[in-house]
Every structure is written in structure tokens, then in C-alpha cells.
CSV table of C-alpha atoms and ligand atoms in Angstrom, one decimal:
chain,number,residue,atom,x,y,z
N,1,MET,CA,-171.4,113.3,78.8
N,2,THR,CA,-170.0,115.2,75.5
N,3,ARG,CA,-168.8,118.1,77.3
N,4,ARG,CA,-166.4,116.0,79.7
N,5,LEU,CA,-165.1,113.5,77.1
N,6,TRP,CA,-164.1,116.4,74.9
N,7,LEU,CA,-161.9,117.9,77.7
N,8,ALA,CA,-160.3,114.3,77.7
N,9,ALA,CA,-159.8,114.8,73.7
N,10,VAL,CA,-158.1,118.0,74.0
N,11,LEU,CA,-156.3,118.0,77.1
N,12,LEU,CA,-154.5,114.2,76.4
N,13,ALA,CA,-152.0,113.0,73.8
N,14,ALA,CA,-153.2,110.1,71.7
N,15,LEU,CA,-151.0,107.5,72.5
N,16,PRO,CA,-151.6,103.5,70.7
N,17,ALA,CA,-153.4,100.9,72.0
N,18,ALA,CA,-153.8,97.3,70.9
N,19,ARG,CA,-157.4,98.7,69.3
N,20,VAL,CA,-160.1,96.3,68.3
N,21,SER,CA,-163.9,97.0,66.6
N,22,ALA,CA,-165.1,94.9,63.5
N,23,HIS,CA,-162.1,93.0,63.0
N,24,ILE,CA,-159.9,92.1,65.6
N,25,GLY,CA,-157.0,94.4,65.9
N,26,SER,CA,-157.7,96.4,62.5
N,27,PRO,CA,-160.0,98.1,63.5
N,28,THR,CA,-159.1,100.3,59.9
N,29,VAL,CA,-161.8,100.6,57.3
N,30,PHE,CA,-161.0,99.5,53.6
N,31,LEU,CA,-163.2,100.3,51.2
N,32,ASP,CA,-163.4,100.5,47.4
N,33,GLY,CA,-166.2,100.8,45.6
N,34,MET,CA,-168.3,103.1,42.8
N,35,ALA,CA,-169.2,106.8,43.7
N,36,GLY,CA,-171.2,107.6,40.8
N,37,PRO,CA,-168.4,107.0,37.9
N,38,TYR,CA,-165.6,107.6,39.7
N,39,ARG,CA,-163.7,104.4,41.5
N,40,LEU,CA,-162.5,105.0,45.1
N,41,LEU,CA,-160.1,103.4,47.3
N,42,ILE,CA,-161.0,105.5,50.8
N,43,THR,CA,-159.9,104.3,53.8
N,44,VAL,CA,-160.8,105.9,57.0
N,45,LYS,CA,-159.1,104.9,60.7
N,46,PRO,CA,-161.3,105.8,63.6
N,47,PRO,CA,-160.3,107.4,66.7
N,48,TYR,CA,-158.8,105.5,69.4
N,49,ALA,CA,-160.9,107.6,72.4
N,50,ILE,CA,-164.0,109.0,71.2
N,51,PRO,CA,-165.1,112.0,70.7
N,52,GLY,CA,-161.8,112.0,68.8
N,53,VAL,CA,-160.9,112.8,64.5
N,54,ALA,CA,-161.1,110.3,62.2
N,55,GLU,CA,-158.2,110.7,59.3
N,56,VAL,CA,-160.6,109.8,55.7
N,57,GLU,CA,-157.9,109.0,52.8
N,58,VAL,CA,-159.5,108.8,49.9
N,59,LEU,CA,-157.3,108.1,46.2
N,60,VAL,CA,-159.5,108.2,43.1
N,61,THR,CA,-158.6,105.7,39.9
N,62,GLY,CA,-158.6,108.4,37.8
N,63,ASP,CA,-158.0,111.8,37.3
N,64,ASP,CA,-161.2,112.8,36.0
N,65,VAL,CA,-162.5,114.1,40.1
N,66,SER,CA,-162.1,117.1,41.4
N,67,GLU,CA,-163.4,117.8,44.6
N,68,LEU,CA,-163.9,115.4,47.0
N,69,ARG,CA,-166.0,116.1,50.1
N,70,ILE,CA,-166.5,114.2,53.4
N,71,VAL,CA,-169.6,114.2,55.6
N,72,PRO,CA,-170.1,112.0,59.2
N,73,LEU,CA,-173.3,110.6,59.8
N,74,PRO,CA,-175.2,107.9,62.1
N,75,LEU,CA,-175.5,104.6,59.7
N,76,THR,CA,-179.0,104.9,60.7
N,77,GLY,CA,-182.1,107.0,62.2
N,78,PRO,CA,-183.2,110.4,61.0
N,79,GLY,CA,-179.3,111.6,61.1
N,80,ALA,CA,-178.5,109.9,58.7
N,81,GLN,CA,-180.8,111.7,56.6
N,82,PHE,CA,-180.0,115.5,57.3
N,83,ALA,CA,-176.7,115.4,56.5
N,84,PRO,CA,-174.7,118.2,58.1
N,85,VAL,CA,-172.4,120.4,55.2
N,86,PRO,CA,-170.1,118.2,54.6
N,87,ASP,CA,-166.1,118.8,54.4
N,88,VAL,CA,-163.5,119.0,51.2
N,89,ALA,CA,-161.1,117.2,51.9
N,90,ARG,CA,-157.0,118.4,50.3
N,91,GLN,CA,-156.2,117.0,47.5
N,92,SER,CA,-152.5,115.9,48.4
N,93,SER,CA,-150.2,118.0,46.2
N,94,GLU,CA,-147.8,115.1,45.3
N,95,ASP,CA,-150.2,113.7,44.1
N,96,PRO,CA,-153.4,114.7,42.3
N,97,ARG,CA,-155.7,111.6,43.0
N,98,LEU,CA,-154.9,111.5,46.4
N,99,PHE,CA,-157.4,114.1,49.7
N,100,THR,CA,-157.3,113.6,52.9
N,101,GLY,CA,-159.4,114.6,55.6
N,102,SER,CA,-160.3,114.5,59.3
N,103,LEU,CA,-163.6,114.1,60.8
N,104,TRP,CA,-164.5,114.9,64.6
N,105,MET,CA,-167.0,111.2,65.5
N,106,MET,CA,-168.6,112.5,68.6
N,107,THR,CA,-169.9,109.7,70.2
N,108,ALA,CA,-169.9,106.2,69.4
N,109,GLY,CA,-171.7,104.0,67.4
N,110,ALA,CA,-172.8,103.1,63.7
N,111,TRP,CA,-171.5,106.0,61.7
N,112,GLN,CA,-171.2,106.0,57.6
N,113,VAL,CA,-168.4,108.6,56.2
N,114,ARG,CA,-170.2,110.1,53.0
N,115,VAL,CA,-168.1,110.3,50.3
N,116,ALA,CA,-168.3,113.0,47.3
N,117,ALA,CA,-166.8,113.2,44.3
N,118,SER,CA,-167.4,115.7,41.9
N,119,GLY,CA,-165.5,116.0,38.4
N,120,ALA,CA,-165.7,115.7,34.4
N,121,ARG,CA,-168.2,112.8,35.2
N,122,GLY,CA,-171.1,114.4,36.9
N,123,ASP,CA,-171.4,114.0,41.2
N,124,GLY,CA,-171.8,111.1,43.0
N,125,GLN,CA,-171.1,109.6,46.5
N,126,ILE,CA,-171.1,106.3,48.5
N,127,ALA,CA,-171.3,106.2,52.4
N,128,VAL,CA,-168.9,103.9,54.1
N,129,PRO,CA,-169.9,102.5,57.3
N,130,VAL,CA,-167.4,103.0,59.8
N,131,PRO,CA,-168.2,101.6,63.2
N,132,THR,CA,-166.6,103.8,65.9
N,133,LEU,CA,-165.8,102.3,69.0
N,134,PRO,CA,-163.9,103.4,71.9
N,135,SER,CA,-161.1,101.5,72.6
N,136,ALA,CA,-158.4,102.9,74.2
N,137,THR,CA,-158.0,105.4,77.6
N,138,LEU,CA,-156.0,107.7,76.3
N,139,GLU,CA,-153.0,108.7,79.2
N,140,MET,CA,-150.6,111.5,78.9
N,141,PRO,CA,-147.3,110.9,78.4
N,142,THR,CA,-145.2,111.3,81.3
N,143,GLY,CA,-143.2,115.1,80.7
N,144,LEU,CA,-146.9,116.5,80.3
N,145,LYS,CA,-147.7,115.3,83.4
N,146,ALA,CA,-145.1,117.1,85.0
N,147,LEU,CA,-145.4,119.8,84.1
N,148,LEU,CA,-148.5,120.0,84.1
N,149,ALA,CA,-148.2,119.7,88.1
N,150,SER,CA,-145.0,121.9,88.5
N,151,LEU,CA,-147.4,124.6,87.3
N,152,LEU,CA,-150.4,123.7,89.4
N,153,LEU,CA,-147.9,123.7,92.0
N,154,LEU,CA,-146.3,127.4,91.4
N,155,LEU,CA,-150.0,128.6,90.5
N,156,CYS,CA,-151.5,127.4,94.1
N,157,GLY,CA,-148.5,128.2,96.0
N,158,GLY,CA,-148.9,131.6,94.5
N,159,PHE,CA,-152.6,131.9,95.3
N,160,VAL,CA,-151.3,131.3,98.8
N,161,ALA,CA,-148.4,133.8,99.0
N,162,ILE,CA,-150.6,136.4,97.2
N,163,VAL,CA,-154.2,135.9,100.1
N,164,ALA,CA,-151.1,136.1,103.1
N,165,ALA,CA,-149.6,139.0,101.3
N,166,ILE,CA,-152.9,140.8,100.6
N,167,ALA,CA,-154.1,140.2,104.7
N,168,ARG,CA,-150.5,141.0,105.7
N,169,GLU,CA,-150.1,143.9,104.3
N,170,ALA,CA,-153.1,145.8,103.0
N,171,GLY,CA,-153.2,149.6,104.2
N,172,LEU,CA,-150.3,149.5,105.3
N,173,GLU,CA,-148.5,152.4,104.9
N,174,PRO,CA,-145.3,152.4,101.9
N,175,GLY,CA,-142.1,151.7,103.4
N,176,ALA,CA,-144.2,150.8,107.3
N,177,GLN,CA,-143.7,147.1,107.8
N,178,PRO,CA,-146.4,144.8,109.9
N,179,ASP,CA,-147.1,144.4,113.4
N,180,ALA,CA,-147.4,140.9,115.1
N,181,VAL,CA,-151.2,140.9,114.9
N,182,ARG,CA,-150.8,141.4,111.1
N,183,LEU,CA,-148.0,138.9,110.9
N,184,ARG,CA,-151.3,136.7,112.1
N,185,GLN,CA,-153.9,137.6,110.5
N,186,GLY,CA,-151.0,137.0,107.5
N,187,ARG,CA,-150.6,133.3,108.7
N,188,MET,CA,-154.1,132.8,109.5
N,189,ALA,CA,-155.3,133.5,105.5
N,190,GLY,CA,-152.6,131.5,104.5
N,191,ILE,CA,-154.0,128.8,105.7
N,192,ALA,CA,-157.1,129.5,105.1
N,193,ALA,CA,-155.8,129.7,101.6
N,194,ALA,CA,-154.3,127.0,101.5
N,195,ALA,CA,-157.0,125.0,102.7
N,196,ILE,CA,-159.4,126.3,99.9
N,197,VAL,CA,-156.2,124.6,97.6
N,198,GLY,CA,-156.0,121.8,98.8
N,199,ALA,CA,-160.5,121.4,98.9
N,200,ALA,CA,-160.4,122.4,95.1
N,201,ILE,CA,-157.8,119.7,94.5
N,202,PHE,CA,-158.9,116.7,96.2
N,203,PHE,CA,-162.8,117.5,94.6
N,204,GLY,CA,-161.2,117.9,92.2
N,205,ASN,CA,-159.4,114.4,91.2
N,206,MET,CA,-163.2,112.8,92.4
N,207,TRP,CA,-164.2,114.9,90.1
N,208,TRP,CA,-161.7,113.4,87.0
N,209,GLY,CA,-161.6,109.7,88.4
N,210,ALA,CA,-165.5,109.7,88.3
N,211,GLU,CA,-164.9,110.9,84.5
N,212,ALA,CA,-162.4,108.2,83.6
N,213,ASP,CA,-164.2,105.3,86.0
N,214,ALA,CA,-167.6,106.5,83.2
N,215,TYR,CA,-164.9,106.7,80.0
N,216,ALA,CA,-163.4,103.2,81.4
N,217,ARG,CA,-166.8,102.1,81.3
N,218,TYR,CA,-167.3,103.6,77.8
N,219,VAL,CA,-164.3,102.0,76.2
N,220,TYR,CA,-165.5,99.2,73.7
N,221,LYS,CA,-164.7,95.8,75.0
N,222,PRO,CA,-165.1,92.5,71.9
N,223,LEU,CA,-167.8,90.4,72.6
N,224,GLU,CA,-166.9,86.8,74.6
N,225,ALA,CA,-166.8,83.7,73.1
N,226,HIS,CA,-167.0,80.5,74.7
N,227,ALA,CA,-166.5,77.3,72.7
N,228,ALA,CA,-168.1,73.4,74.0
N,229,LEU,CA,-167.2,70.3,71.9
N,230,GLN,CA,-170.5,68.1,72.6
N,231,SER,CA,-170.6,64.6,72.7
N,232,ASP,CA,-172.9,64.1,69.2
N,233,GLY,CA,-169.8,65.9,68.2
N,234,PHE,CA,-171.3,69.2,67.7
N,235,LEU,CA,-169.5,72.5,68.9
N,236,GLN,CA,-171.8,75.1,71.3
N,237,ILE,CA,-170.3,78.5,70.9
N,238,ASP,CA,-172.0,80.9,73.2
N,239,LEU,CA,-171.7,84.1,73.2
N,240,LYS,CA,-171.5,86.8,76.3
N,241,ASP,CA,-171.6,90.7,76.5
N,242,PRO,CA,-168.9,91.5,79.1
N,243,GLY,CA,-170.3,94.3,80.0
N,244,TRP,CA,-170.5,97.6,78.0
N,245,ILE,CA,-172.4,100.5,78.7
N,246,TRP,CA,-173.0,101.0,75.0
N,247,THR,CA,-176.6,99.3,74.2
N,248,ARG,CA,-175.5,95.9,73.0
N,249,ARG,CA,-178.1,92.4,72.2
N,250,LEU,CA,-176.6,89.6,71.2
N,251,ASP,CA,-180.0,89.1,69.9
N,252,ASP,CA,-180.2,90.7,66.9
N,253,PHE,CA,-177.8,89.5,65.1
N,254,VAL,CA,-178.2,89.7,61.1
N,255,PRO,CA,-177.4,87.5,58.2
N,256,ASP,CA,-174.2,88.5,56.7
N,257,HIS,CA,-173.8,86.8,52.8
N,258,GLY,CA,-177.1,85.1,54.0
N,259,HIS,CA,-175.7,83.2,57.6
N,260,PRO,CA,-175.9,85.1,61.1
N,261,MET,CA,-172.5,84.1,62.1
N,262,HIS,CA,-169.2,82.8,59.7
N,263,LEU,CA,-167.2,80.8,61.9
N,264,PHE,CA,-163.1,80.3,61.3
N,265,ILE,CA,-161.6,77.9,63.3
N,266,VAL,CA,-157.5,77.5,62.7
N,267,SER,CA,-154.9,75.1,64.0
N,268,PRO,CA,-152.7,75.9,65.7
N,269,ALA,CA,-150.2,76.2,62.7
N,270,LEU,CA,-152.3,77.7,60.4
N,271,ASP,CA,-152.1,75.1,58.2
N,272,ARG,CA,-155.5,74.4,58.3
N,273,LEU,CA,-158.8,76.3,57.8
N,274,TRP,CA,-162.4,75.4,58.2
N,275,HIS,CA,-164.9,78.6,56.9
N,276,LEU,CA,-168.3,77.5,59.0
N,277,HIS,CA,-172.0,78.2,59.1
N,278,PRO,CA,-172.9,77.5,62.7
N,279,GLU,CA,-177.5,78.1,63.2
N,280,PRO,CA,-177.9,79.7,66.0
N,281,VAL,CA,-180.1,77.4,68.5
N,282,GLY,CA,-180.5,80.4,71.4
N,283,VAL,CA,-180.1,84.4,72.1
N,284,GLY,CA,-176.5,84.6,71.5
N,285,ALA,CA,-175.6,80.8,71.4
N,286,PHE,CA,-175.2,79.0,68.1
N,287,VAL,CA,-174.6,75.4,67.3
N,288,GLN,CA,-172.2,73.9,64.5
N,289,PRO,CA,-171.4,70.4,63.7
N,290,LEU,CA,-167.8,69.7,62.8
N,291,PRO,CA,-166.0,67.5,60.7
N,292,GLY,CA,-163.6,65.7,60.8
N,293,LEU,CA,-160.5,67.4,63.5
N,294,ALA,CA,-156.7,66.0,64.1
N,295,ALA,CA,-156.3,65.6,67.9
N,296,GLY,CA,-155.4,69.2,69.2
N,297,THR,CA,-156.0,73.2,70.3
N,298,TYR,CA,-158.0,75.4,67.5
N,299,GLU,CA,-158.9,78.9,67.7
N,300,LEU,CA,-162.2,80.2,66.5
N,301,PHE,CA,-162.8,84.0,65.1
N,302,ALA,CA,-167.0,84.0,65.1
N,303,ASP,CA,-168.0,87.1,63.0
N,304,VAL,CA,-171.5,88.2,63.4
N,305,VAL,CA,-173.6,91.7,62.2
N,306,HIS,CA,-174.9,93.7,64.9
N,307,GLN,CA,-178.7,95.0,63.5
N,308,SER,CA,-176.6,98.7,63.9
N,309,GLY,CA,-174.3,97.3,61.3
N,310,ILE,CA,-172.2,97.1,64.3
N,311,SER,CA,-170.0,94.1,62.9
N,312,GLU,CA,-167.8,92.4,66.6
N,313,THR,CA,-165.5,89.2,65.8
N,314,ALA,CA,-165.7,87.1,69.6
N,315,THR,CA,-162.8,84.7,69.2
N,316,ALA,CA,-162.3,80.7,71.6
N,317,ARG,CA,-159.8,78.1,72.0
N,318,PHE,CA,-161.2,74.2,72.3
N,319,GLU,CA,-159.7,70.6,72.7
N,320,THR,CA,-160.3,67.7,70.8
N,321,SER,CA,-159.0,64.2,70.9
N,322,GLU,CA,-159.4,63.4,67.1
N,323,LEU,CA,-163.1,64.1,65.5
N,324,GLY,CA,-164.5,61.6,62.6
N,325,GLY,CA,-167.1,64.8,62.1
N,326,THR,CA,-169.6,64.6,59.8
N,327,ALA,CA,-169.5,66.1,56.3
N,328,LEU,CA,-169.4,70.3,55.2
N,329,MET,CA,-172.3,71.7,53.7
N,330,GLY,CA,-173.3,74.3,51.9
N,331,ASP,CA,-171.1,77.2,52.1
N,332,ASP,CA,-168.7,74.9,54.4
N,333,SER,CA,-165.4,74.8,53.7
N,334,GLN,CA,-162.1,73.5,54.8
N,335,TRP,CA,-158.3,74.2,53.2
N,336,PRO,CA,-156.3,71.9,52.4
N,337,GLY,CA,-159.8,70.9,50.5
N,338,GLY,CA,-158.3,68.5,48.4
N,339,GLY,CA,-159.1,67.7,44.6
N,340,ALA,CA,-158.8,71.2,43.9
N,341,ALA,CA,-156.8,71.3,40.3
N,342,SER,CA,-156.7,74.9,39.7
N,343,ARG,CA,-154.7,77.6,41.2
N,344,ILE,CA,-154.9,80.7,43.0
N,345,VAL,CA,-151.7,83.2,42.1
N,346,TRP,CA,-151.4,86.0,44.7
N,347,GLU,CA,-149.6,88.6,41.6
N,348,GLN,CA,-147.9,90.2,43.8
N,349,GLN,CA,-145.8,88.0,45.6
N,350,GLY,CA,-142.8,89.7,46.6
N,351,GLU,CA,-143.3,92.7,46.7
N,352,PRO,CA,-142.4,94.6,50.1
N,353,ILE,CA,-145.7,95.1,52.6
N,354,THR,CA,-145.2,98.1,54.7
N,355,ALA,CA,-147.8,98.5,58.1
N,356,GLY,CA,-150.1,100.8,57.8
N,357,GLN,CA,-150.4,100.7,53.7
N,358,LEU,CA,-152.8,100.1,51.5
N,359,LYS,CA,-152.8,97.7,49.3
N,360,VAL,CA,-155.0,96.5,47.1
N,361,PHE,CA,-153.9,92.1,46.6
N,362,THR,CA,-154.5,90.9,44.1
N,363,PHE,CA,-155.3,87.1,43.5
N,364,ARG,CA,-155.2,85.4,39.6
N,365,VAL,CA,-157.2,82.4,39.4
N,366,ASP,CA,-156.1,79.6,36.9
N,367,ASP,CA,-157.3,76.4,36.0
N,368,GLU,CA,-156.0,72.9,35.1
N,369,ASN,CA,-154.4,74.1,32.4
N,370,GLY,CA,-152.6,77.5,34.0
N,371,GLN,CA,-155.1,79.1,31.8
N,372,PRO,CA,-157.4,82.0,34.0
N,373,ALA,CA,-160.0,80.6,35.0
N,374,ARG,CA,-163.1,81.3,33.1
N,375,ASP,CA,-165.9,79.3,35.7
N,376,LEU,CA,-166.1,81.8,38.8
N,377,GLU,CA,-168.4,82.1,40.7
N,378,LEU,CA,-169.6,84.1,43.4
N,379,TYR,CA,-169.8,82.2,47.0
N,380,MET,CA,-172.2,83.5,49.4
N,381,GLY,CA,-172.5,86.9,47.3
N,382,MET,CA,-168.7,88.0,46.7
N,383,PRO,CA,-165.9,87.0,44.4
N,384,GLY,CA,-164.0,86.5,46.9
N,385,HIS,CA,-163.7,85.5,50.6
N,386,ALA,CA,-159.9,86.9,52.4
N,387,VAL,CA,-158.7,86.6,55.7
N,388,PHE,CA,-156.3,88.2,56.9
N,389,ILE,CA,-153.8,86.7,60.1
N,390,LYS,CA,-150.9,87.2,62.0
N,391,ARG,CA,-149.3,84.7,63.5
N,392,ASP,CA,-149.5,85.6,67.0
N,393,ARG,CA,-153.7,86.4,65.9
N,394,ARG,CA,-153.4,89.8,67.4
N,395,VAL,CA,-154.9,90.5,64.0
N,396,PHE,CA,-158.2,88.9,62.2
N,397,ALA,CA,-159.4,90.6,59.3
N,398,HIS,CA,-162.3,89.1,57.3
N,399,ILE,CA,-161.2,91.4,53.3
N,400,HIS,CA,-164.3,90.9,50.8
N,401,PRO,CA,-163.2,92.8,47.2
N,402,GLY,CA,-165.8,96.0,48.5
N,403,GLY,CA,-163.6,96.2,51.5
N,404,SER,CA,-163.4,95.6,54.5
N,405,VAL,CA,-167.3,96.8,55.6
N,406,PRO,CA,-168.9,93.6,56.5
N,407,GLY,CA,-171.6,92.8,53.6
N,408,ALA,CA,-174.5,93.4,56.4
N,409,ALA,CA,-173.3,96.6,57.0
N,410,LEU,CA,-172.9,98.1,53.7
N,411,ALA,CA,-176.8,97.6,53.2
N,412,ILE,CA,-177.5,99.1,55.8
N,413,ALA,CA,-175.4,102.5,54.8
N,414,SER,CA,-176.7,101.6,51.1
N,415,ALA,CA,-180.1,101.8,52.3
N,416,GLN,CA,-180.1,104.7,53.3
N,417,GLY,CA,-178.5,106.1,49.9
N,418,GLU,CA,-178.2,106.2,46.6
N,419,SER,CA,-174.2,105.0,46.3
N,420,ALA,CA,-173.1,101.1,44.9
N,421,HIS,CA,-170.5,99.1,46.1
N,422,GLY,CA,-167.6,97.5,43.5
N,423,ALA,CA,-167.5,96.8,40.6
N,424,HIS,CA,-169.4,93.5,39.9
N,425,HIS,CA,-169.2,92.2,36.4
N,426,GLU,CA,-171.5,89.6,34.6
N,427,ALA,CA,-169.1,87.2,33.8
N,428,LEU,CA,-166.9,87.0,37.1
N,429,PRO,CA,-163.3,87.6,36.0
N,430,ALA,CA,-159.8,85.1,36.8
N,431,VAL,CA,-158.7,88.1,39.1
N,432,VAL,CA,-159.9,88.9,42.2
N,433,SER,CA,-158.4,91.9,44.4
N,434,PHE,CA,-158.5,93.3,47.9
N,435,PRO,CA,-158.1,96.3,49.6
N,436,TYR,CA,-156.5,96.5,52.9
N,437,GLY,CA,-153.7,97.6,55.3
N,438,PHE,CA,-152.2,95.4,58.1
N,439,PRO,CA,-152.2,97.4,60.6
N,440,GLU,CA,-148.6,95.8,62.1
N,441,PRO,CA,-145.6,94.6,61.2
N,442,GLY,CA,-144.8,91.2,61.5
N,443,GLU,CA,-145.6,87.4,60.0
N,444,TYR,CA,-149.2,86.8,58.9
N,445,ARG,CA,-151.3,84.5,57.0
N,446,ILE,CA,-153.7,85.3,54.4
N,447,PHE,CA,-156.1,82.7,53.0
N,448,VAL,CA,-158.0,83.3,50.1
N,449,GLN,CA,-161.3,82.3,49.1
N,450,VAL,CA,-163.3,81.7,45.1
N,451,LYS,CA,-165.6,79.5,44.0
N,452,ARG,CA,-165.1,78.2,41.1
N,453,GLY,CA,-167.5,74.9,38.9
N,454,GLY,CA,-169.2,74.7,42.4
N,455,GLN,CA,-166.8,74.2,43.8
N,456,ILE,CA,-164.3,76.4,46.9
N,457,GLN,CA,-161.4,77.1,46.2
N,458,THR,CA,-159.1,77.9,49.4
N,459,GLU,CA,-155.4,78.8,49.3
N,460,ALA,CA,-152.6,80.3,51.7
N,461,PHE,CA,-150.0,82.6,51.6
N,462,ASN,CA,-147.5,83.8,53.5
N,463,ALA,CA,-147.2,87.7,53.9
N,464,HIS,CA,-144.3,89.5,55.5
N,465,VAL,CA,-144.7,92.5,56.8
N,466,GLU,CA,-142.4,95.2,57.7
N,467,PRO,CA,-142.2,98.3,59.3
N,468,ALA,CA,-143.6,101.8,58.8
N,469,ALA,CA,-140.7,104.0,57.5
N,470,ARG,CA,-140.8,107.0,60.4
V,1,CU,CU1,-166.4,87.0,53.7
């Protein structure tokens, strides 16, 4: 497997394509965490095709980090214990706080990038879970195709001509003309050489086709979901594996902040949001009592985390007539919720946002009197939850103050090595921030959820994302 993929990776030039991973259309991993005493903002762009090169960018928040080393490891298993020699990340000459590096990711699955920092305050390290899901077969650019085809023709033609010439003219005195027998020998040899070349191309193409098919099966296919509204007002969600050669199971989900599934339901105009937590009722099957809904078509995004640390988001839609529904319970929430006197303010509202750029999105929670709230508490173990969703639904990402990595995956990573994630304080500050980078330009909606005084508060914001400058 590996050798041919190597070949494919080396021979083919990358062509951007729609990608999927833990989130939808947003495969880049963002992490805001502590490597010992140093706070690092880490961005890992997994490769399109596997094996491929992951791009790592680390922004250190202080100026006392002198060296950063990065190394890819399996997230779990024996491989996670024995780290190969790490690469030293390059320090940018323009911004000494920026370190970059490239890492080869050799197989699909649950990986981690271990980042070790050393500097004036000693050493520290942090593990960043990175799912590597081959998401595209890379296409060869037309120009390269034409070039290689003409070189192939030249090579084959040359081979046939040389073989024919050897049969025809070998042993001739200089200046002598080949006789009829020699001319016939030359033709026969030329035909034989052409047949050999033709067979080589034919079987070579067959081999290549088989390799490409095998790789196509290796390309990640997201979980499929089917949502059906039942007569009792429950929504049943059935997850289906569309068939992916990698060992994926539907019975190995681990709770992520206490729930095996986080279900986000949105209205078509994205002016309503429900964040619900269905209960498992069988392999890949979940049920959720629905709250009151107006008639219409709703889209859902269901987040699950596998035991491997790989998270997936399945999407589906369902239609309903007006529904009385049941009251929300526990960690379930909706927006608009009503009754919230406080306000969530996006501190950078109006600032230009560029696609592909890491930004720490910062929100302040004000109380009834317009003062920063003092009674913020953890909502499902996190100071806040944010959902970034593109209006055309090509992008969906569920982000926490620590970044885009699900808490369950972080827990798996930190069980393997000592690392700390996110700065957690005893008394929660009134400001929550989420490191994220929009993968593509366009119109987005950001939903932010926090909990204060036992009540879940949600606010929605519009974001316009500009294309990256070239
Ligand atoms: Cu969350």
C-alpha cells in the first residue's frame, strides 16, 4: 500500500478539492494550549492525500521560546510511546514568534503532532490530535499530462527505432547499404519492439488503474445519517457507514463532554439553533425528543467521536409539520431561547476576516447591567462552545476555547503523554475565545454558547470572510 501511495504522492501535483474530516469542509486543526509554561497557538493542516505532508504553524504568545520541535506519532498504541527524532521547526525571520514545519503523515487514521518547546522557562510539550483522512485523489495538471505523454511517445518511438536499426545495420561495413534480408529483419525487430512497448503500456495502465481504484476506496467517506421523525415526536437518527476500507465502527463512540452525540439542528435561514444530545438506542442509532418546531425543513449536524479519537460529523435533514414538542432538558439548548437578559458581545465585530488565517475569536459576556458577567460557569466542561457554519452549509465546525479538537480526542492524547490543554481558571472570566480559521471565503454564521448562573446563553453573529490575498 505505502509504496504505491508514495509514488502517487510524488508524481502527482496537488489540486485543492473539497475536504471533509472531523468537521465539515474544515479539516485544519487549531489548538490553543500550554506546552509546559508556554502558551502556543498551533495550526496543523493535514495533507489532502495520504501519505502527504502536514503543514504545522505554531505561534508562541511570549518571546521566550528559543526552539520548537515537532514530530508526528500515532495517537494511541505502542507507536505513541516511542517517538522518532523530532524535527526542529523553522523560526520566521520576520516574526520570531512564528515557527513552521512540515511533517510526512504516512497512513490514514488518528495521529498526533507532538510539539515540544524549550526556552528561558524550561521545557514543555503538548500533543495535538490530528486525524489524517485522505480526502481526494490528486489530479495531474493538464500541462504535466501533455508533457509526460509526449515524452512517453518519444521514448517508445526511440526504443522501436533503435531496436529496428540494430537488427538492420549491426555488422554492416561503414558506408554499406543493408540488403533485402537485413531490411526485413529490421522491420520484424521493429514490429516485435512495438509489441513489447504496447504490452508494457497496456499492463502498466492496468496496474495504475488498479492502484487508483484501491486508493479511491481509501479516500475518506463521511458517515451518512438518516433522520426520521417518529409519530411520538422523537427524532431517530441512524448512522450508516458508506463503506470505507479503513476499520470504522458504529459501536465505538466515546462520550465527548459527557454525551455520545452532539446534535445541532438549524433552520434554513440559520435564524434558529438547537444543540441537543440524543441517546443511543442501538448500533449507530440515536433518538432525541424534539422540542417545539415550526413547520419546515431542518438540517442537522451530528458530532460523534470514535474510540480511536477520530471525530466525525454526519449531516441529514428532516421535514416536519408544526410540532408541539417536549421541553428541553439538561444540557440541551436552543436559540433564540428567550428570557436571557445578558448579552454576548463579539469584541472584533466588523474587523476584516481573511480565509485561511488563524484568528482568535473573542466574545465578552455582559450581565443585565452591561457589566462583564461574573457568574460564568462551565457548560459541558467547557467555558464556551462555538459553531462556525457557512451559509451554503459547505463548512461546519464545532470549536472550543482550546481549539477544534474534540475534548474526547484531547483526553486520549493526553493519556499518552504529559500535556496540558487550554488555560482553565477557577473563576471563569467574562471573555471566551475560540481559535479558528475560516477555510474559504463567504458568508458565515457564528453561534456562541456559554452558561451563566445555571442558564445556557446563545448568541448568533454574521461573519463575512474575504478571500486570502495572493
Ligand atoms: Cu461544544
